[in-house]
Short mmCIF file of C-alpha atoms and ligand atoms in Angstrom, two decimals:
data_model
loop_
_atom_site.label_atom_id
_atom_site.label_comp_id
_atom_site.label_asym_id
_atom_site.label_seq_id
_atom_site.Cartn_x
_atom_site.Cartn_y
_atom_site.Cartn_z
CA MET A 1 -16.45 -15.37 -19.52
CA GLU A 2 -17.63 -13.95 -22.88
CA LYS A 3 -20.71 -12.44 -21.24
CA LEU A 4 -18.73 -10.95 -18.36
CA SER A 5 -16.10 -9.40 -20.68
CA SER A 6 -18.76 -7.67 -22.77
CA LYS A 7 -19.92 -5.74 -19.68
CA ILE A 8 -16.43 -4.34 -19.05
CA PRO A 9 -15.86 -0.77 -20.32
CA PHE A 10 -13.57 -0.64 -23.35
CA MET A 11 -10.88 1.46 -21.66
CA THR A 12 -10.24 -1.13 -19.00
CA LYS A 13 -10.82 -4.31 -20.99
CA GLN A 14 -7.21 -5.39 -20.95
CA ILE A 15 -5.14 -4.57 -17.92
CA GLY A 16 -1.48 -4.84 -17.08
CA PHE A 17 -0.34 -5.42 -13.50
CA ILE A 18 3.25 -4.86 -12.37
CA GLY A 19 4.36 -5.69 -8.82
CA LEU A 20 2.82 -8.88 -7.47
CA GLY A 21 3.79 -8.69 -3.81
CA ARG A 22 1.72 -8.91 -0.64
CA MET A 23 -0.73 -6.31 -1.95
CA GLY A 24 -0.35 -6.72 -5.72
CA THR A 25 -1.09 -10.45 -5.84
CA PRO A 26 -4.47 -10.34 -4.08
CA MET A 27 -5.52 -7.18 -5.97
CA ALA A 28 -4.56 -8.76 -9.31
CA ALA A 29 -6.34 -11.98 -8.33
CA ARG A 30 -9.55 -10.04 -7.63
CA LEU A 31 -9.38 -8.41 -11.08
CA ILE A 32 -8.93 -11.82 -12.71
CA ASP A 33 -11.89 -13.14 -10.71
CA ALA A 34 -13.93 -10.14 -11.92
CA GLY A 35 -13.24 -11.18 -15.52
CA TYR A 36 -10.44 -8.82 -16.54
CA PRO A 37 -7.80 -10.41 -18.75
CA LEU A 38 -4.52 -9.58 -17.05
CA ILE A 39 -0.94 -9.38 -18.27
CA VAL A 40 1.50 -9.36 -15.37
CA TYR A 41 5.14 -8.70 -14.52
CA ASP A 42 7.29 -8.95 -11.40
CA VAL A 43 11.02 -9.46 -10.92
CA ARG A 44 10.16 -12.49 -8.76
CA LYS A 45 9.18 -15.40 -11.00
CA GLU A 46 7.26 -17.27 -8.30
CA CYS A 47 4.74 -14.42 -7.97
CA VAL A 48 4.22 -14.32 -11.73
CA GLU A 49 3.72 -18.08 -11.88
CA ALA A 50 1.06 -18.00 -9.15
CA LEU A 51 -1.02 -15.53 -11.17
CA VAL A 52 -0.42 -17.32 -14.48
CA ALA A 53 -1.89 -20.37 -12.75
CA LYS A 54 -5.00 -18.23 -12.12
CA GLY A 55 -5.27 -17.26 -15.80
CA ALA A 56 -2.97 -14.23 -16.22
CA ARG A 57 -0.49 -13.90 -19.07
CA ALA A 58 3.17 -13.20 -18.20
CA ALA A 59 5.23 -10.45 -19.81
CA VAL A 60 9.02 -10.11 -19.87
CA SER A 61 9.28 -6.45 -18.82
CA PRO A 62 7.22 -3.39 -17.85
CA ALA A 63 7.62 -2.15 -21.45
CA ALA A 64 6.24 -5.45 -22.75
CA VAL A 65 3.20 -5.11 -20.46
CA ALA A 66 2.71 -1.54 -21.67
CA SER A 67 2.96 -2.61 -25.31
CA SER A 68 0.08 -5.07 -24.84
CA VAL A 69 -2.53 -3.04 -22.95
CA ASP A 70 -3.82 0.51 -22.65
CA THR A 71 -4.07 0.49 -18.84
CA VAL A 72 -1.25 -0.57 -16.52
CA LEU A 73 -1.47 -0.84 -12.72
CA LEU A 74 1.59 -0.77 -10.47
CA SER A 75 1.99 -1.99 -6.88
CA LEU A 76 5.65 -1.48 -6.04
CA PRO A 77 7.64 -0.81 -2.85
CA ASP A 78 8.98 2.75 -3.05
CA PRO A 79 9.49 5.87 -5.20
CA PRO A 80 12.87 4.88 -6.75
CA ILE A 81 11.47 1.53 -7.92
CA VAL A 82 8.25 3.11 -9.21
CA ARG A 83 10.32 5.73 -11.06
CA ARG A 84 12.47 3.00 -12.65
CA VAL A 85 9.52 0.82 -13.65
CA ALA A 86 7.56 3.80 -14.99
CA LEU A 87 10.31 5.79 -16.70
CA GLY A 88 13.29 3.42 -17.18
CA ALA A 89 14.58 2.28 -20.57
CA ASP A 90 12.47 -0.88 -20.29
CA GLY A 91 9.73 0.89 -18.36
CA VAL A 92 6.05 1.58 -18.93
CA ILE A 93 6.96 4.76 -20.82
CA ALA A 94 8.57 2.61 -23.54
CA GLY A 95 5.31 0.71 -24.17
CA SER A 96 3.63 1.23 -27.55
CA LYS A 97 0.00 0.83 -26.46
CA VAL A 98 -0.32 2.20 -22.93
CA ARG A 99 -2.43 5.33 -22.36
CA THR A 100 -3.01 5.19 -18.59
CA MET A 101 -0.72 4.16 -15.72
CA ILE A 102 -2.40 3.70 -12.34
CA ASP A 103 -0.01 3.63 -9.41
CA LEU A 104 -1.38 1.79 -6.38
CA SER A 105 1.97 2.11 -4.54
CA THR A 106 2.72 4.67 -1.84
CA THR A 107 5.25 7.12 -3.28
CA GLY A 108 4.33 10.56 -1.94
CA ALA A 109 3.07 13.46 -4.02
CA THR A 110 6.49 14.74 -5.17
CA ALA A 111 7.38 11.50 -6.96
CA ALA A 112 3.82 11.16 -8.29
CA ARG A 113 3.99 14.65 -9.83
CA GLU A 114 7.43 14.06 -11.40
CA ILE A 115 6.36 10.74 -12.88
CA ALA A 116 3.06 12.17 -14.11
CA ALA A 117 4.85 15.02 -15.91
CA ALA A 118 7.32 12.66 -17.61
CA LEU A 119 4.54 10.31 -18.72
CA ALA A 120 2.32 13.17 -19.91
CA ALA A 121 5.12 14.30 -22.23
CA ASN A 122 4.76 10.86 -23.84
CA GLY A 123 0.97 10.92 -24.09
CA ILE A 124 0.39 8.71 -21.01
CA THR A 125 -1.87 9.83 -18.16
CA ALA A 126 -0.66 8.95 -14.67
CA VAL A 127 -3.26 8.18 -12.03
CA ASP A 128 -2.17 8.09 -8.41
CA SER A 129 -4.30 5.60 -6.58
CA PRO A 130 -2.64 4.48 -3.35
CA VAL A 131 -4.57 2.08 -1.15
CA SER A 132 -5.09 1.44 2.55
CA GLY A 133 -6.49 -1.53 4.42
CA GLY A 134 -3.64 -4.04 4.43
CA VAL A 135 -3.31 -7.48 2.95
CA ALA A 136 -6.62 -8.54 4.52
CA GLY A 137 -8.35 -5.63 2.75
CA ALA A 138 -6.64 -6.50 -0.53
CA VAL A 139 -7.85 -10.11 -0.28
CA LYS A 140 -11.42 -9.10 0.61
CA GLY A 141 -11.61 -6.15 -1.81
CA THR A 142 -12.28 -3.69 1.01
CA LEU A 143 -9.33 -1.32 0.55
CA ALA A 144 -9.72 2.45 0.66
CA VAL A 145 -8.64 3.50 -2.85
CA MET A 146 -7.56 7.16 -3.12
CA VAL A 147 -7.67 8.32 -6.71
CA ALA A 148 -6.29 11.50 -8.27
CA CYS A 149 -6.75 11.94 -12.03
CA PRO A 150 -8.86 13.88 -14.54
CA LYS A 151 -12.53 13.47 -13.61
CA ALA A 152 -13.58 11.99 -16.96
CA LEU A 153 -10.90 9.32 -16.64
CA TYR A 154 -12.00 8.60 -13.06
CA ALA A 155 -15.50 7.79 -14.36
CA GLU A 156 -13.97 5.24 -16.75
CA LEU A 157 -11.71 3.64 -14.15
CA GLU A 158 -14.03 3.50 -11.16
CA PRO A 159 -15.93 0.34 -12.23
CA MET A 160 -12.63 -1.54 -12.43
CA LEU A 161 -11.14 -0.09 -9.23
CA LYS A 162 -14.32 -0.99 -7.32
CA HIS A 163 -13.18 -4.61 -7.46
CA ILE A 164 -10.29 -3.81 -5.10
CA GLY A 165 -12.11 -1.61 -2.63
CA ARG A 166 -14.06 1.52 -1.84
CA VAL A 167 -13.00 4.16 -4.34
CA PHE A 168 -12.59 7.82 -3.37
CA PHE A 169 -12.06 10.64 -5.85
CA ILE A 170 -9.53 12.90 -4.12
CA GLY A 171 -8.90 15.45 -6.87
CA GLU A 172 -7.61 16.07 -10.37
CA ARG A 173 -4.05 17.18 -9.55
CA PRO A 174 -1.36 14.47 -9.68
CA GLY A 175 -0.18 13.58 -6.16
CA MET A 176 -3.42 14.42 -4.32
CA GLY A 177 -4.16 10.73 -3.71
CA GLN A 178 -0.62 10.31 -2.40
CA THR A 179 -1.00 13.18 0.05
CA MET A 180 -4.22 11.60 1.33
CA LYS A 181 -2.48 8.26 1.75
CA LEU A 182 0.50 9.71 3.62
CA ALA A 183 -1.85 11.50 6.03
CA ASN A 184 -3.66 8.20 6.63
CA ASN A 185 -0.46 6.23 7.19
CA LEU A 186 1.01 8.86 9.48
CA LEU A 187 -2.00 8.21 11.72
CA SER A 188 -1.65 4.45 11.41
CA ALA A 189 2.10 4.62 12.22
CA THR A 190 1.44 6.92 15.15
CA ALA A 191 -1.34 4.74 16.54
CA THR A 192 0.84 1.64 16.32
CA ALA A 193 3.86 3.31 17.98
CA ALA A 194 1.76 4.95 20.69
CA THR A 195 -0.19 1.76 21.38
CA ALA A 196 3.10 -0.11 21.80
CA GLU A 197 4.22 2.45 24.40
CA ALA A 198 0.87 2.44 26.23
CA ILE A 199 0.59 -1.36 26.38
CA VAL A 200 4.22 -1.90 27.44
CA PHE A 201 3.72 0.78 30.11
CA GLY A 202 0.75 -1.19 31.48
CA VAL A 203 2.39 -4.62 31.21
CA LYS A 204 5.53 -3.39 32.99
CA SER A 205 3.39 -2.34 35.92
CA GLY A 206 1.55 -5.67 35.99
CA LEU A 207 -1.53 -5.25 33.79
CA ASP A 208 -2.78 -7.97 31.44
CA PRO A 209 -2.37 -6.75 27.81
CA ALA A 210 -5.52 -8.58 26.66
CA VAL A 211 -7.56 -6.80 29.33
CA MET A 212 -5.87 -3.55 28.38
CA CYS A 213 -6.89 -3.97 24.72
CA ASP A 214 -10.49 -4.79 25.72
CA VAL A 215 -10.70 -1.69 27.91
CA ILE A 216 -9.03 0.60 25.36
CA ASN A 217 -11.38 -0.72 22.65
CA ALA A 218 -14.39 0.02 24.87
CA GLY A 219 -12.93 3.43 25.70
CA SER A 220 -11.53 6.52 24.08
CA GLY A 221 -8.04 5.18 23.25
CA ARG A 222 -9.47 2.84 20.58
CA ASN A 223 -7.51 2.69 17.30
CA THR A 224 -6.56 0.22 14.55
CA ALA A 225 -3.57 -1.07 16.56
CA SER A 226 -5.60 -1.72 19.72
CA GLN A 227 -8.50 -3.22 17.75
CA ASP A 228 -6.62 -5.34 15.27
CA LYS A 229 -2.80 -5.34 15.31
CA PHE A 230 -2.24 -5.94 19.02
CA PRO A 231 -4.93 -8.58 19.68
CA ASN A 232 -4.26 -10.48 16.44
CA GLN A 233 -0.53 -10.08 15.81
CA VAL A 234 1.26 -8.98 19.00
CA LEU A 235 -0.56 -10.81 21.81
CA THR A 236 -0.49 -13.98 19.69
CA ARG A 237 3.24 -13.33 18.93
CA GLN A 238 2.50 -13.91 15.23
CA PHE A 239 3.84 -10.58 13.96
CA ASN A 240 2.31 -11.20 10.55
CA GLN A 241 0.16 -8.20 9.65
CA GLY A 242 1.72 -8.27 6.14
CA PHE A 243 3.12 -4.73 6.08
CA ALA A 244 6.89 -4.41 6.34
CA THR A 245 8.56 -2.07 8.84
CA GLY A 246 10.67 -0.63 6.01
CA LEU A 247 7.55 0.35 4.06
CA MET A 248 5.93 1.99 7.09
CA TYR A 249 9.13 3.88 7.83
CA LYS A 250 9.21 5.01 4.17
CA ASP A 251 5.64 6.34 4.46
CA VAL A 252 6.34 8.29 7.67
CA ARG A 253 9.57 9.68 6.21
CA LEU A 254 7.86 10.77 2.99
CA CYS A 255 5.05 12.41 4.95
CA LEU A 256 7.43 14.42 7.10
CA GLU A 257 9.54 15.45 4.10
CA GLU A 258 6.44 16.69 2.29
CA ALA A 259 5.12 18.41 5.43
CA GLN A 260 8.45 20.20 5.80
CA ALA A 261 8.31 21.35 2.17
CA LEU A 262 4.81 22.72 2.84
CA GLY A 263 5.90 24.42 6.07
CA VAL A 264 3.61 22.30 8.25
CA PRO A 265 5.07 21.67 11.75
CA MET A 266 4.96 18.00 12.79
CA THR A 267 5.98 17.84 16.43
CA VAL A 268 4.38 14.53 17.43
CA SER A 269 5.22 12.91 14.10
CA THR A 270 8.92 13.76 14.45
CA GLY A 271 9.07 11.48 17.50
CA VAL A 272 7.05 8.85 15.67
CA ARG A 273 9.52 8.93 12.78
CA ALA A 274 12.43 8.45 15.19
CA LEU A 275 10.82 5.31 16.62
CA TRP A 276 10.14 3.87 13.15
CA ALA A 277 13.73 4.68 12.12
CA ARG A 278 14.98 2.65 15.08
CA ALA A 279 12.60 -0.20 14.28
CA ASN A 280 13.83 -0.18 10.69
CA GLU A 281 17.44 -0.31 11.79
CA GLU A 282 17.22 -2.69 14.76
CA LEU A 283 14.47 -5.08 13.61
CA GLY A 284 15.19 -4.83 9.87
CA ALA A 285 13.23 -3.35 6.97
CA GLY A 286 11.71 -6.75 6.22
CA SER A 287 10.31 -7.28 9.72
CA ASP A 288 6.55 -7.02 10.16
CA MET A 289 5.48 -3.54 11.28
CA THR A 290 3.75 -4.97 14.37
CA ALA A 291 7.20 -6.03 15.66
CA ILE A 292 7.86 -2.39 16.62
CA VAL A 293 6.62 -3.30 20.12
CA GLN A 294 9.78 -5.43 20.50
CA LEU A 295 11.89 -2.26 20.79
CA LEU A 296 10.01 -1.41 23.98
CA GLU A 297 9.97 -5.00 25.17
CA ARG A 298 13.78 -5.12 24.90
CA ALA A 299 14.14 -1.87 26.79
CA THR A 300 11.85 -2.96 29.63
CA GLY A 301 12.32 -6.73 29.83
CA VAL A 302 8.60 -7.51 29.40
CA GLU A 303 6.75 -9.47 26.74
CA VAL A 304 3.33 -8.43 25.46
CA LYS A 305 1.45 -11.71 25.02
CA SER A 306 -1.79 -13.44 25.89
CA LYS A 307 -1.77 -15.19 29.23
P1 LIG B 1 5.91 -6.15 -1.40
O1 LIG B 1 7.34 -5.90 -1.16
O2 LIG B 1 5.26 -7.35 -0.81
O3 LIG B 1 5.63 -6.20 -2.99
C1 LIG B 1 6.32 -5.42 -3.93
C2 LIG B 1 6.51 -6.24 -5.19
O4 LIG B 1 7.20 -5.45 -6.15
C3 LIG B 1 7.36 -7.51 -4.95
O5 LIG B 1 6.69 -8.65 -5.45
C4 LIG B 1 8.64 -7.23 -5.74
O6 LIG B 1 9.23 -8.38 -6.28
C5 LIG B 1 8.12 -6.31 -6.82
N1 LIG B 1 9.17 -5.52 -7.44
C6 LIG B 1 10.21 -4.88 -6.83
N2 LIG B 1 10.97 -4.27 -7.77
C7 LIG B 1 10.39 -4.53 -8.96
C8 LIG B 1 10.69 -4.15 -10.31
N3 LIG B 1 11.75 -3.40 -10.59
N4 LIG B 1 9.88 -4.59 -11.30
C9 LIG B 1 8.81 -5.37 -11.02
N5 LIG B 1 8.46 -5.74 -9.78
C10 LIG B 1 9.24 -5.32 -8.77
O7 LIG B 1 5.16 -4.81 -0.97
P2 LIG B 1 3.61 -4.65 -0.60
O8 LIG B 1 3.44 -4.81 0.86
O9 LIG B 1 2.78 -5.46 -1.57
O10 LIG B 1 3.43 -3.07 -0.90
C11 LIG B 1 3.36 -2.57 -2.22
C12 LIG B 1 3.03 -1.08 -2.12
O11 LIG B 1 1.75 -0.92 -1.48
C13 LIG B 1 4.03 -0.27 -1.29
O12 LIG B 1 4.20 0.98 -1.90
C14 LIG B 1 3.37 -0.18 0.07
O13 LIG B 1 3.81 0.96 0.78
C15 LIG B 1 1.92 -0.12 -0.32
N6 LIG B 1 0.97 -0.64 0.69
C16 LIG B 1 1.23 -1.79 1.38
C17 LIG B 1 0.29 -2.27 2.31
C18 LIG B 1 0.51 -3.54 3.09
O14 LIG B 1 -0.23 -3.76 4.08
N7 LIG B 1 1.44 -4.39 2.75
C19 LIG B 1 -0.90 -1.56 2.51
C20 LIG B 1 -1.15 -0.42 1.77
C21 LIG B 1 -0.20 0.04 0.87
#
């Protein structure tokens, strides 16, 4: 342990981690395994306890985390929660030691910019660093990590972030990583919704969904839903990809709001948002995002499953 710690750059020697959910827990665990001493916080005690059992230290609030370490990572559900944890009375901003806050959550560029400005006024640099690749990617350390921050800081943080995935420098302006992430998730949301429609269309007319996936994956319709989500989560009726419908709906909504502010027309994506809004309402925000196919199953009376 001593030897490993001495190789770690000073800036990132001690790390705080707030938000130990489906993504946060495996990312934090990888950092512990890489030798980083971690101090953690989550409103859910059971998540904190699981990481303490792996060697992390627990803190009582985001401010307490930020009073113990110079670098704090966040992995939280949505912009209002990130804002509260970053800027609230007991938030990161109230910490006495913190210099850098790295947000791994998906919040959109507008929130990232607002939070960065408020933190900068208190001498804290915000890094937006949203991730893509799902729970499986978080466990394996194969996430796409989309970083926006000053270049010199990026050079300091990259060795640490490499433990959670492939790190991309997107730009220096706050929010650039978030814009990249929303573009990525708009495609993922669209592929999932469109694949649900295509597969239900085929099943309703008598095709086998497993054969359909094989053909699509050998052909030009191939995408992450046809390659992974449908064969592994829908056809098996597991619906356990690990990404909540509510979070996917949030990402699509944020993307369209930001596109509108930029004056970018989003014709296809407007329909995609409508389908995710229905999934969020009818299946529940906590349902797995792969359950979106059930909207079409209900409308058509078919079930997409392996024979
Ligand atoms: P999650 O709901 O599983 O985890 C969020 C965690 O934040 C929970 O443990 C919750 O208790 C904690 N939390 C909520 N409010 C808090 C507060 N005030 N203080 C401290 N902790 C608090 O969500 P997730 O799936 O891990 O996603 C986290 C972020 O990563 C989201 O922004 C999501 O959009 C993004 N993301 C998720 C995936 C995925 O596949 N799940 C993939 C890429 C990005």
